[in-house]
PDB file of C-alpha atoms in Angstrom:
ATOM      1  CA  UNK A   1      17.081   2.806  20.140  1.00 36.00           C
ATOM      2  CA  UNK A   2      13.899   1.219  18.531  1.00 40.00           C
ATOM      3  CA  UNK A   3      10.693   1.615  21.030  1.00 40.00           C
ATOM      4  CA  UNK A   4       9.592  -1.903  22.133  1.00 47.00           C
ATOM      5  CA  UNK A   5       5.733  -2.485  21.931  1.00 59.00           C
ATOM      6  CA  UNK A   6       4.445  -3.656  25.245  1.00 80.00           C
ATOM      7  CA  UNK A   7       2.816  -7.150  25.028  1.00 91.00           C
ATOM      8  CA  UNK A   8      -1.481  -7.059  25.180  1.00 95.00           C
ATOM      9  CA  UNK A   9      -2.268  -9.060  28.457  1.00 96.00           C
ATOM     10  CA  UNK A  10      -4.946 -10.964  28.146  1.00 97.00           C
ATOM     11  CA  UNK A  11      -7.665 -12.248  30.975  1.00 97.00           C
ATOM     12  CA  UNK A  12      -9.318 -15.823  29.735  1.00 97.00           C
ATOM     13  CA  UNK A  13     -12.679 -16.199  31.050  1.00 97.00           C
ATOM     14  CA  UNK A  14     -14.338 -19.769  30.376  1.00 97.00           C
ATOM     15  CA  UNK A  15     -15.752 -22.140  32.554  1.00 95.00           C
ATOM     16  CA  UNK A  16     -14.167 -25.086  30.808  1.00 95.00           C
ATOM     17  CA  UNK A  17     -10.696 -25.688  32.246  1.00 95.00           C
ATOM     18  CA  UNK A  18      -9.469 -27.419  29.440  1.00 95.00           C
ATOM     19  CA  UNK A  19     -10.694 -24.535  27.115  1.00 94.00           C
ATOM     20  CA  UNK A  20      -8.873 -22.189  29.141  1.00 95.00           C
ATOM     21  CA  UNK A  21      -5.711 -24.167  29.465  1.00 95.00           C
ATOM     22  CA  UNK A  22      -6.000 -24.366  25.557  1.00 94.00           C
ATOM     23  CA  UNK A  23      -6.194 -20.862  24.825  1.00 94.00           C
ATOM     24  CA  UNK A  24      -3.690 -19.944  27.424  1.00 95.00           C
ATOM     25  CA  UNK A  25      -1.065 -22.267  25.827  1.00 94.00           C
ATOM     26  CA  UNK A  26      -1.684 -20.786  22.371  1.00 92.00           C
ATOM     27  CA  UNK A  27      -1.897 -17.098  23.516  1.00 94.00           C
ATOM     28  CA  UNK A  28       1.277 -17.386  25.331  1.00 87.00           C
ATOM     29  CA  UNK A  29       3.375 -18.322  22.339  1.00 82.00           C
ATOM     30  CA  UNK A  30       1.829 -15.985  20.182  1.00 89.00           C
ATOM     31  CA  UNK A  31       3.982 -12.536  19.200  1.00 90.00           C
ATOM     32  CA  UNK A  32       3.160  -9.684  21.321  1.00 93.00           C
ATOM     33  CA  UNK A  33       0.608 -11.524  23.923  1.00 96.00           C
ATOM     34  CA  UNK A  34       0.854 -12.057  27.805  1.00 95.00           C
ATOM     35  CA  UNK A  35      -1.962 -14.273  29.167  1.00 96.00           C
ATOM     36  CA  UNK A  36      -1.981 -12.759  32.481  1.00 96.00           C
ATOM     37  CA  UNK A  37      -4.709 -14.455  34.428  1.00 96.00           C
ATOM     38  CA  UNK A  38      -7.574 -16.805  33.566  1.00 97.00           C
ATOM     39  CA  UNK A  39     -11.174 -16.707  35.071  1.00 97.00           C
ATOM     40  CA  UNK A  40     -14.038 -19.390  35.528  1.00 97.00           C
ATOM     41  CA  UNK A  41     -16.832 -17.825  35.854  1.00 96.00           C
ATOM     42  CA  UNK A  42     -18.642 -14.823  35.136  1.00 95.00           C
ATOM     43  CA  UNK A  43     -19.278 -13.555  39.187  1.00 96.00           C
ATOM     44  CA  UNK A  44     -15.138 -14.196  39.433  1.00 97.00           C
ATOM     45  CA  UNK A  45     -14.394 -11.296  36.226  1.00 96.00           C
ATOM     46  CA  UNK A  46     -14.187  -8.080  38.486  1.00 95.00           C
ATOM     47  CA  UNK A  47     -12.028  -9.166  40.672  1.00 96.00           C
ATOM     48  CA  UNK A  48      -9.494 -10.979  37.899  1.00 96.00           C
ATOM     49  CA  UNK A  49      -9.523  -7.431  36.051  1.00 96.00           C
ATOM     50  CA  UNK A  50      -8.133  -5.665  39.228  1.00 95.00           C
ATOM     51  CA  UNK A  51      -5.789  -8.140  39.636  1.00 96.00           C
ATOM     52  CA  UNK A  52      -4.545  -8.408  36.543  1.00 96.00           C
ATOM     53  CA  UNK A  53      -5.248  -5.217  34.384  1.00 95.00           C
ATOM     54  CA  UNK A  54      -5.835  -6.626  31.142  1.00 96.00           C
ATOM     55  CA  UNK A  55      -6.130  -5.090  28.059  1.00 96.00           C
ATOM     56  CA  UNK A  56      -8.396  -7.852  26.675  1.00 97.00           C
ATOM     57  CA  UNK A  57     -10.879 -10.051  28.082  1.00 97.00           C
ATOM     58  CA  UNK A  58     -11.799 -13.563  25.958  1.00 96.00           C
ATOM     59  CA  UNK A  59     -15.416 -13.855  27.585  1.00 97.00           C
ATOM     60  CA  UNK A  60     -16.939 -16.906  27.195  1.00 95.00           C
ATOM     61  CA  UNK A  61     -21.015 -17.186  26.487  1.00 93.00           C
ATOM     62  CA  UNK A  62     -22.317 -19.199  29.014  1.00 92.00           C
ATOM     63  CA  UNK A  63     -21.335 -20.011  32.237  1.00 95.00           C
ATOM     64  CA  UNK A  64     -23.104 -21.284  35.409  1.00 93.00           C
ATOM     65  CA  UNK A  65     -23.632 -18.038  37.465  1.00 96.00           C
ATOM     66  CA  UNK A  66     -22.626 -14.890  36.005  1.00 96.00           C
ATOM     67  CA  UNK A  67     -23.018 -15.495  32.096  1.00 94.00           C
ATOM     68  CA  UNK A  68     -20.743 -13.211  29.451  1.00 95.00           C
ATOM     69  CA  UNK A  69     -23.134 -10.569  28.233  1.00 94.00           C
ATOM     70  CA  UNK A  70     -23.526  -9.803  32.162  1.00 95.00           C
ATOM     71  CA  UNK A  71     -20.108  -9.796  32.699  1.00 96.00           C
ATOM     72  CA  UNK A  72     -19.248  -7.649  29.678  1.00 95.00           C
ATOM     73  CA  UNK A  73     -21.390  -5.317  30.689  1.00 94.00           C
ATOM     74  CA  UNK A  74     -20.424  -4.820  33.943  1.00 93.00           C
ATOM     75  CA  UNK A  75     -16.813  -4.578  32.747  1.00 94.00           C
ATOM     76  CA  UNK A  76     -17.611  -1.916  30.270  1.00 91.00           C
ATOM     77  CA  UNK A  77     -19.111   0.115  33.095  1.00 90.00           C
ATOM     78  CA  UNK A  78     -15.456   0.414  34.578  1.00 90.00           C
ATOM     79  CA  UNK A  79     -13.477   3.545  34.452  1.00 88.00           C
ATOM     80  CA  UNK A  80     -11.151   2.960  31.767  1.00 89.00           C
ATOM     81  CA  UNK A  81     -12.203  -0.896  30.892  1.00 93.00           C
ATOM     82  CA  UNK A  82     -10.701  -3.951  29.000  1.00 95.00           C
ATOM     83  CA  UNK A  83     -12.030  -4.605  25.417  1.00 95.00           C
ATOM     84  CA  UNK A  84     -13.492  -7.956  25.183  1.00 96.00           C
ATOM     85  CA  UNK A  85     -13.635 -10.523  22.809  1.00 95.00           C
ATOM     86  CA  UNK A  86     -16.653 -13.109  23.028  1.00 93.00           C
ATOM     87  CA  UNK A  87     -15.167 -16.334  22.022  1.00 90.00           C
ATOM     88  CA  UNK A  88     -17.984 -19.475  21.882  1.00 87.00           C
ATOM     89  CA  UNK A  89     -20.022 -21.990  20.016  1.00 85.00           C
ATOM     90  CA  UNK A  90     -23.087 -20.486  20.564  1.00 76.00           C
ATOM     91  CA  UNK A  91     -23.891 -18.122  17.543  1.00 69.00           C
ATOM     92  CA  UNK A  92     -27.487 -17.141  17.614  1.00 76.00           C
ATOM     93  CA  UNK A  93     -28.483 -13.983  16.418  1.00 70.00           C
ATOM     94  CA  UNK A  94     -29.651 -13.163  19.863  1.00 77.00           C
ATOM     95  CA  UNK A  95     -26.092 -13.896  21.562  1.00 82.00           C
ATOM     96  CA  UNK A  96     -24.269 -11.949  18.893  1.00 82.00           C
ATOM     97  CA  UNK A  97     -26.449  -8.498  19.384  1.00 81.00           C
ATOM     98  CA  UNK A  98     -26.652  -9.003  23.278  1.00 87.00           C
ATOM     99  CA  UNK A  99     -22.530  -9.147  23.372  1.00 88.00           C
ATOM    100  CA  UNK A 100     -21.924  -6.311  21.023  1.00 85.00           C
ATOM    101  CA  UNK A 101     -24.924  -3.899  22.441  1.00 87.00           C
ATOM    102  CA  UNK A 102     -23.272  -5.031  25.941  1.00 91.00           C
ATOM    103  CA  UNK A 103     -20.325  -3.307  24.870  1.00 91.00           C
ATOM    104  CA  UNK A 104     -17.911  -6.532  23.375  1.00 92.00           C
ATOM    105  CA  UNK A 105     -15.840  -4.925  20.857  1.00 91.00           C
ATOM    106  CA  UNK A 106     -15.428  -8.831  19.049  1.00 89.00           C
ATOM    107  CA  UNK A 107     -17.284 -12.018  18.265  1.00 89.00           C
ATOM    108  CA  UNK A 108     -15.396 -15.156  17.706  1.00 90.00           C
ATOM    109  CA  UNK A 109     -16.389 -18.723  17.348  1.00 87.00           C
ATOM    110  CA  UNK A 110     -14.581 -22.116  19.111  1.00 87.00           C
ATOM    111  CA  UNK A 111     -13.777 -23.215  15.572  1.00 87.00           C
ATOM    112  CA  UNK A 112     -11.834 -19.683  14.595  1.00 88.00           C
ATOM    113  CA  UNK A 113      -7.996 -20.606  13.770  1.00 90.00           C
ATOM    114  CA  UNK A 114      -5.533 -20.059  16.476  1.00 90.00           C
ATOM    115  CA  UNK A 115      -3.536 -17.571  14.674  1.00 91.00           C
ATOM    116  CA  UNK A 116      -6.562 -15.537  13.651  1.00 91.00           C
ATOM    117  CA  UNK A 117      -7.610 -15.073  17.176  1.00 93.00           C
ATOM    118  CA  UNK A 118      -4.121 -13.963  18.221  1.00 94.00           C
ATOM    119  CA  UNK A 119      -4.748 -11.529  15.495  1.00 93.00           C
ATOM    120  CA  UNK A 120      -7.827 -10.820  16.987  1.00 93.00           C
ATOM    121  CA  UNK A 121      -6.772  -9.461  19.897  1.00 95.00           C
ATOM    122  CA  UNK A 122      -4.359  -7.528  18.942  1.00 94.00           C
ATOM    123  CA  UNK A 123      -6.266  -5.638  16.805  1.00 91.00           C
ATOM    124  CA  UNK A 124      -8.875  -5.192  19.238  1.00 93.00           C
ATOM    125  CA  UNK A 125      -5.995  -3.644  21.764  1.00 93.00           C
ATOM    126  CA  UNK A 126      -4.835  -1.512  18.908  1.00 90.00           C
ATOM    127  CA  UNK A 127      -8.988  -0.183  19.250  1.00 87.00           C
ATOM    128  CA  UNK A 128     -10.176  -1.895  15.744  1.00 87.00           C
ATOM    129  CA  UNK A 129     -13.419  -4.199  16.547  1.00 84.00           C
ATOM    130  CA  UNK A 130     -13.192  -7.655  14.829  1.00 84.00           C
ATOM    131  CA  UNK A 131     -16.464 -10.123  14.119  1.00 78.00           C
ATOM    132  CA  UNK A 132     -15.911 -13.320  11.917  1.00 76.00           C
ATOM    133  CA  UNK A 133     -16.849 -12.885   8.519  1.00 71.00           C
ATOM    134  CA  UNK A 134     -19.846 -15.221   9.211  1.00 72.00           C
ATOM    135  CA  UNK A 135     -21.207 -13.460  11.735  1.00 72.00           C
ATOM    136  CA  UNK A 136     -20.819 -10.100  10.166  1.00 70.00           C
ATOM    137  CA  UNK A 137     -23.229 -11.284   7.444  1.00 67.00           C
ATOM    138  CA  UNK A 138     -25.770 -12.682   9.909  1.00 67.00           C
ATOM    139  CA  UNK A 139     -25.600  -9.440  12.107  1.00 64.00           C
ATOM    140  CA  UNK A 140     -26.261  -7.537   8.967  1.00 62.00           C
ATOM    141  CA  UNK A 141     -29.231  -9.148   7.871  1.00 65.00           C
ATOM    142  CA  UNK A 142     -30.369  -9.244  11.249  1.00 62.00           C
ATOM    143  CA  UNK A 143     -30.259  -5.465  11.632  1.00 57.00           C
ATOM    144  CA  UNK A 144     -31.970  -5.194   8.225  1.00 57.00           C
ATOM    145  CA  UNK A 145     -35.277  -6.084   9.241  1.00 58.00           C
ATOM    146  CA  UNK A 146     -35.365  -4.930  12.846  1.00 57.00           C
ATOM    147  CA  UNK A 147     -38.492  -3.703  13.316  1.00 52.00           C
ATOM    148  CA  UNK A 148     -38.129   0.780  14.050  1.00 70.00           C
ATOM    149  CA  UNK A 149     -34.274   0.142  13.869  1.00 76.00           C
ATOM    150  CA  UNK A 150     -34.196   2.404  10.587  1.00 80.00           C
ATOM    151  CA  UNK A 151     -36.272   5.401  12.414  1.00 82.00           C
ATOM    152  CA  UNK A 152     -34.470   5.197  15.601  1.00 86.00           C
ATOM    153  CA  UNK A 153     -31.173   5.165  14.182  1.00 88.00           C
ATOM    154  CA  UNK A 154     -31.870   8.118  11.787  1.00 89.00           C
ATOM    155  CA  UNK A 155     -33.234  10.025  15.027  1.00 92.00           C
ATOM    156  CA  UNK A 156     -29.883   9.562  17.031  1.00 92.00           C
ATOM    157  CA  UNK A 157     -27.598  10.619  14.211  1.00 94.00           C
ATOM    158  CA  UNK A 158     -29.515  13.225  14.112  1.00 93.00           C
ATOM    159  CA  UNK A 159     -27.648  14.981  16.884  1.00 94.00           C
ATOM    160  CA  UNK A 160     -24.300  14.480  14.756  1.00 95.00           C
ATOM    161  CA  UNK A 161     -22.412  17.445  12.938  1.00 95.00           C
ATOM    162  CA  UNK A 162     -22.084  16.409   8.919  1.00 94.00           C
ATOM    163  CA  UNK A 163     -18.544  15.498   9.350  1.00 96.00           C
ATOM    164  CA  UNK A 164     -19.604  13.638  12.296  1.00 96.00           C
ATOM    165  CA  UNK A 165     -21.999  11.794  10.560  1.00 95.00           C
ATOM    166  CA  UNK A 166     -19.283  11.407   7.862  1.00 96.00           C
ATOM    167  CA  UNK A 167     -17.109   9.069   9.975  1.00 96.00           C
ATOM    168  CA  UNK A 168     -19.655   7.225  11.066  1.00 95.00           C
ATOM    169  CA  UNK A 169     -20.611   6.105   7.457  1.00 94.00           C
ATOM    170  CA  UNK A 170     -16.837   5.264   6.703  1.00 94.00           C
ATOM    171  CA  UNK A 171     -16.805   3.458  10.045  1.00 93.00           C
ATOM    172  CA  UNK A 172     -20.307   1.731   9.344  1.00 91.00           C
ATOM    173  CA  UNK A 173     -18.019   0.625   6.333  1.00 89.00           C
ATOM    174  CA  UNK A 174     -15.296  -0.917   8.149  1.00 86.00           C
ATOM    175  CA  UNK A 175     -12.461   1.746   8.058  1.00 90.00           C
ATOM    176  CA  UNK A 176     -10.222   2.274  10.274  1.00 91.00           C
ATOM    177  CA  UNK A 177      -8.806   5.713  11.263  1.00 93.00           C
ATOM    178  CA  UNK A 178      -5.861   5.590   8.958  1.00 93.00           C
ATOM    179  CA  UNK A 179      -8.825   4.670   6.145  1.00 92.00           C
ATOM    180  CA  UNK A 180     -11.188   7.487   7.203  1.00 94.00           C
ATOM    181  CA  UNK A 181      -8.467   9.995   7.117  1.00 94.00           C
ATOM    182  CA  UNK A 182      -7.023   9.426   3.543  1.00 95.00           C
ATOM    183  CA  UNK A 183     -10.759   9.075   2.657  1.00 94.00           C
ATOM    184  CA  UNK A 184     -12.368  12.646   4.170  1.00 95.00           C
ATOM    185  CA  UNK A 185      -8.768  14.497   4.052  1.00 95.00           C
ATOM    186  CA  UNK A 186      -8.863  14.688   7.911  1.00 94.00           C
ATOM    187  CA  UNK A 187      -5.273  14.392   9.956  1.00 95.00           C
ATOM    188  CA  UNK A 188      -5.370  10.848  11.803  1.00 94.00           C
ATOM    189  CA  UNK A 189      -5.726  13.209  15.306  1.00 95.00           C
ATOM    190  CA  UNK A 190      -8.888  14.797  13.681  1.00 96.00           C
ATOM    191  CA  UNK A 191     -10.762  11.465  12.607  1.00 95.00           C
ATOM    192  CA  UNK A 192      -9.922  10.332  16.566  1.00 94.00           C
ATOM    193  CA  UNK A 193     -10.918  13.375  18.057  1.00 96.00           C
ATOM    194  CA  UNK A 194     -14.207  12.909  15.950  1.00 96.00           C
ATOM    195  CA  UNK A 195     -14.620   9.362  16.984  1.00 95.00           C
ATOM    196  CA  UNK A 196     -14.251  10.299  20.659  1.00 95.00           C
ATOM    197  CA  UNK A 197     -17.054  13.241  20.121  1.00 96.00           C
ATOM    198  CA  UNK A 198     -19.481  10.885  18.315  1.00 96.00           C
ATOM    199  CA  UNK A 199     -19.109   7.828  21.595  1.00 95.00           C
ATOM    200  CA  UNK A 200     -19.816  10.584  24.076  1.00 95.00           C
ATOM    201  CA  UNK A 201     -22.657  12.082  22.396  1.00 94.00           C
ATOM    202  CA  UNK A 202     -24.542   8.954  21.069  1.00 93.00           C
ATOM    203  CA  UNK A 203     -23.340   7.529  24.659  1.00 92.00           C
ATOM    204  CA  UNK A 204     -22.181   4.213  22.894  1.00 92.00           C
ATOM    205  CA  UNK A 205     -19.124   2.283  24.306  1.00 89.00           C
ATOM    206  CA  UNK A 206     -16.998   1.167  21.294  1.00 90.00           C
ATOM    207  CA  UNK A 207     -16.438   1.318  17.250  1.00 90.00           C
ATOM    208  CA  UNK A 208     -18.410  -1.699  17.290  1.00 88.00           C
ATOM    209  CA  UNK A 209     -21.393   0.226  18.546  1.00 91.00           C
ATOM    210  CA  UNK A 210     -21.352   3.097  16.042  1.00 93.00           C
ATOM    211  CA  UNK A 211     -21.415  -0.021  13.340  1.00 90.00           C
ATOM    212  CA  UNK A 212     -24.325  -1.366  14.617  1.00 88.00           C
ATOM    213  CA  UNK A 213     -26.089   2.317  14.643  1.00 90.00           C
ATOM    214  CA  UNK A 214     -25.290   3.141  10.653  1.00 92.00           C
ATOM    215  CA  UNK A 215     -26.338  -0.173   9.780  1.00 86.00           C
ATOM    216  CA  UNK A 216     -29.557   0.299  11.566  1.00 84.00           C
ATOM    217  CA  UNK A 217     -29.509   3.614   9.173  1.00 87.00           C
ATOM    218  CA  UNK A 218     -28.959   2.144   6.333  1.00 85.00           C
ATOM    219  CA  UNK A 219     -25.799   4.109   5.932  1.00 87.00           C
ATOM    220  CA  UNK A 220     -23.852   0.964   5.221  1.00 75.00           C
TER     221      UNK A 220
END
């Protein structure tokens, strides 16, 4: 008998109720998605995530008491947390390094298709990180001229073994496990096992994180 994949359940967190009734409707009628439980505010995001146990949060930007990037990072404090996707209109460089160094694992904008976000969030269950293409380009050239970024980042890989510090290029990169092992001959278990060293010794949260630390590099 096949195995059945269990559906991603999905907290909405916006403090527009039409937004969230929106992305509720289209969530629920995409393939392998559960919207189990919507939130309005930032201050009301614990207590939906022990409700509901989601897999994925869609965090809003700003909201009247308890904005996202607070909220994320409280989430990703948790014992085993929810990924979360930032979903807004407000792109500013500052909003998209705050969510990501705050532990979001995505950036979307308003304007993003409906099918691509359901895509979106199920790759982000699966554990790949996911940033429009537009942003992506901005948050590169961002990085690129952060003052010390290069020197600091070159002084925390520093504490990386070479193969270490070879995943982290290929993830800097974009690949995904599957990529990284085909790449650096590795079994899929041994680029994991890798990843997981490389987030507990660099203490970062996500993927997204150890991006963000090769670009500051230069290693990608």
């Amino acid at each position: 008998m096949a195995r059945v994949n269990p559906l991603v359940r999905v907290l909405v967190v916006d403090d527009d109720a039409l937004v969230r009734a929106g992305l509720t409707m289209m969530l629920d009628g995409a393939d392998g998605i559960a919207v189990v439980g919507e939130a309005a505010d930032g201050d009301q995001v614990p207590a939906a995530a022990d409700r509901h146990s989601p897999d994925v949060v869609l965090m809003d930007l700003r909201m009247p008491r308890v904005d996202g990037i607070a909220a994320t990072r409280r989430l990703r404090a948790r014992p085993r947390p929810p990924e979360v996707i930032v979903l807004t209109t407000f792109d500013t460089d500052e909003n998209i390094l705050h969510a990501l160094r705050a532990g979001a694992s995505g950036f979307l904008l308003k304007d993003t298709p409906p099918a691509r976000i359901a895509e979106a969030v199920r790759q982000v269950a699966a554990g790949e990180p996911i940033l429009s293409p537009r942003i992506t380009r901005r948050l590169m050239d961002r990085v690129a001229v952060q003052a010390g970024a290069y020197a600091r980042a070159r002084a925390i890989l520093a504490a990386l073994s070479p193969r270490e510090h070879d995943v982290v290029v290929a993830i800097g990169h974009g690949s995904n496990n599957a990529e990284i092992a085909t790449a650096l001959d590795m079994t899929l278990a041994t680029v994991k096992t890798h990843v997981s060293h490389i987030l507990t010794k660099l203490d970062l949260d996500n993927r997204t994180q150890i991006a963000l630390l090769a670009h500051d590099a230069g290693l990608a």
